[in-house]
Amino acid sequence: MRTVKTSAPAKAVTKRYDERLPLQSSRRLPEFLRFPLLVTLSLLLSSVLYSIAGPNFAGDLGSVSRRLSDWWEVGGLVAWRAAELGLGWWSNYDGVDLASLTLLSHLPPLFLLSSFYAIRPSTVAVSLAIDILTTYLPFRLMRPLIPAHTPASSKTPVPNRYVINDMPIRAVTTVLAAAIYATVIFASYKSWLPIHLVTHFAGLKDISAAHSPALPMLIMSFLPVGYAAHEFLFTPFAAARAEAEGEEPEPFDPETATLWETLQYNFWGFSRPFKYLLTRILTLMAVTGIHTWLHTFVTIEGAEFWGAVGWTSIWVTAAALSGVAFGWVAAV
């Protein structure tokens, strides 16, 4: 055992980045007040911004929205918003993570309105921008950005810093995710989606977008989505710390392993970075699925249950394929 002499000067210890460690929030507030304050700030800011934008855009959204008269309908939407914020808060996400997740999960019902209900693109853009801002700003006030999102200025060593800072890699992964989302929607347009929309959505204003899609234009329009997927999936995955010496799992022995150990090895026997990526993929799929179905079936007039399920499946599939593609890029 090595002995440390007390007379020797103390040696500075460099803190390593570990995505599992909680971010330091504002120390001026008690712990039990931070999340309730976060939710209050987000809902209050959202109410103010939608009130300001209302005179110009309320007519568009009001013409296709269900009237939510029961308290449980409104309460359910508010509770889901609080659940989204809670997921980010207790999953150790920062403002960039939540802003990216918000764009990826809130876009699908708005894209439906813009494409098939003749809602102006400016209305969709303002609504999406408000949702992103009311997520990013409260989180940015309550906790700092993780080192993975500020690798150039962070004092904490970040694994694969050169990969995260490399602009060609960022451009390629952004275009890759945008192409995956666009291709999934393009394939749906060319196959089952037009009949599905006509069958399960009443009050459609224009179905022509499903009959004349242009894949290059779809890819261009989905570049913001690709960048959000890069920030939420690829960047934290690239910065995730691999197992340190002494942390490696014990070698798997199929001859002595139990059934549970075999299943665990086959479905969860990945390295820590790939486990982290898989966790984020599942999170993106779940949040996208719940939000898209909820804000399609509950808020859009004429949307049927199975209509919302079909529309949701497109975006959940695209999210899953984007995550798998990022894992493949890292593996090669």
Coordinates of C-alpha atoms in Angstrom, one line a residue, residues 133-254:
L133 CA -38.3 28.4 -24.3
T134 CA -40.6 27.6 -21.4
T135 CA -38.5 24.4 -20.9
Y136 CA -35.0 25.8 -21.5
L137 CA -35.1 29.0 -19.6
P138 CA -36.4 27.6 -16.2
F139 CA -33.9 24.8 -16.4
R140 CA -31.1 27.2 -17.4
L141 CA -31.9 29.3 -14.3
M142 CA -32.0 26.4 -11.9
R143 CA -29.0 24.3 -13.0
P144 CA -25.9 24.7 -15.2
L145 CA -25.3 23.0 -18.5
I146 CA -23.6 19.6 -18.3
P147 CA -19.9 19.5 -19.4
A148 CA -20.9 17.5 -22.5
H149 CA -22.8 20.5 -23.8
T150 CA -19.9 22.9 -23.1
P151 CA -16.9 20.8 -23.7
A152 CA -14.7 23.7 -25.0
S153 CA -15.1 25.8 -21.9
S154 CA -15.7 23.1 -19.2
K155 CA -12.9 22.7 -16.6
T156 CA -14.0 19.1 -16.1
P157 CA -12.3 16.7 -18.5
V158 CA -15.0 15.3 -20.9
P159 CA -14.4 12.0 -22.7
N160 CA -14.2 12.3 -26.5
R161 CA -14.0 16.1 -26.4
Y162 CA -12.6 16.1 -29.9
V163 CA -15.6 14.2 -31.2
I164 CA -18.1 16.5 -29.6
N165 CA -16.3 19.6 -30.8
D166 CA -15.7 18.3 -34.4
M167 CA -18.0 20.2 -36.7
P168 CA -18.0 17.6 -39.6
I169 CA -19.1 14.9 -37.2
R170 CA -21.8 17.2 -35.8
A171 CA -23.0 18.0 -39.4
V172 CA -23.0 14.3 -40.4
T173 CA -24.9 13.1 -37.4
T174 CA -27.4 16.0 -37.8
V175 CA -28.1 15.2 -41.4
L176 CA -28.2 11.5 -40.6
A177 CA -31.0 11.9 -38.0
A178 CA -32.8 14.4 -40.3
A179 CA -32.7 11.9 -43.2
I180 CA -34.0 9.1 -40.9
Y181 CA -37.0 11.1 -39.7
A182 CA -37.7 12.4 -43.3
T183 CA -37.4 8.9 -44.8
V184 CA -39.7 7.3 -42.2
I185 CA -42.4 10.0 -43.0
F186 CA -41.7 9.7 -46.7
A187 CA -42.2 5.9 -46.6
S188 CA -45.4 6.4 -44.6
Y189 CA -46.7 8.9 -47.1
K190 CA -46.0 6.5 -50.0
S191 CA -47.7 3.5 -48.3
W192 CA -50.4 3.4 -45.5
L193 CA -50.6 6.9 -44.1
P194 CA -53.0 8.6 -46.6
I195 CA -55.7 6.0 -46.1
H196 CA -55.1 6.0 -42.4
L197 CA -55.5 9.8 -42.2
V198 CA -58.8 9.8 -44.2
T199 CA -60.2 7.0 -42.2
H200 CA -59.3 8.1 -38.7
F201 CA -59.2 11.9 -38.9
A202 CA -62.3 14.0 -39.5
G203 CA -62.0 17.6 -40.6
L204 CA -58.8 17.3 -42.6
K205 CA -58.4 20.4 -44.7
D206 CA -55.8 19.2 -47.2
I207 CA -54.4 15.8 -47.9
S208 CA -52.1 16.7 -50.8
A209 CA -49.0 16.7 -48.7
A210 CA -49.2 13.0 -48.3
H211 CA -49.5 12.4 -52.1
S212 CA -46.7 14.6 -53.4
P213 CA -43.8 14.4 -50.9
A214 CA -40.4 15.5 -51.9
L215 CA -37.7 13.6 -49.9
P216 CA -34.9 16.2 -50.3
M217 CA -37.2 19.0 -49.1
L218 CA -38.3 16.8 -46.1
I219 CA -34.7 16.3 -45.2
M220 CA -34.0 20.0 -45.3
S221 CA -37.0 20.8 -43.2
F222 CA -36.0 18.2 -40.6
L223 CA -32.5 19.6 -40.1
P224 CA -33.5 21.2 -36.8
V225 CA -34.9 17.8 -35.7
G226 CA -31.7 16.2 -36.6
Y227 CA -29.7 18.7 -34.6
A228 CA -32.0 18.2 -31.6
A229 CA -31.5 14.4 -31.9
H230 CA -27.7 15.0 -32.1
E231 CA -27.8 17.0 -28.9
F232 CA -30.1 14.7 -26.9
L233 CA -28.7 11.4 -28.1
F234 CA -25.3 11.6 -29.6
T235 CA -23.5 14.2 -27.6
P236 CA -24.2 12.8 -24.1
F237 CA -23.5 9.3 -25.5
A238 CA -20.1 10.4 -26.8
A239 CA -19.3 12.1 -23.5
A240 CA -20.4 9.1 -21.4
R241 CA -17.5 7.8 -19.3
A242 CA -16.5 4.2 -20.0
E243 CA -15.9 1.8 -17.1
A244 CA -12.9 2.7 -15.1
E245 CA -10.4 0.2 -13.9
G246 CA -12.0 -2.0 -11.3
E247 CA -15.6 -1.2 -12.5
E248 CA -15.7 -3.8 -15.3
P249 CA -18.5 -6.4 -14.9
E250 CA -17.5 -9.9 -14.3
P251 CA -17.0 -12.1 -17.4
F252 CA -20.1 -13.9 -18.5
D253 CA -19.9 -17.7 -18.2
P254 CA -22.9 -19.4 -20.0

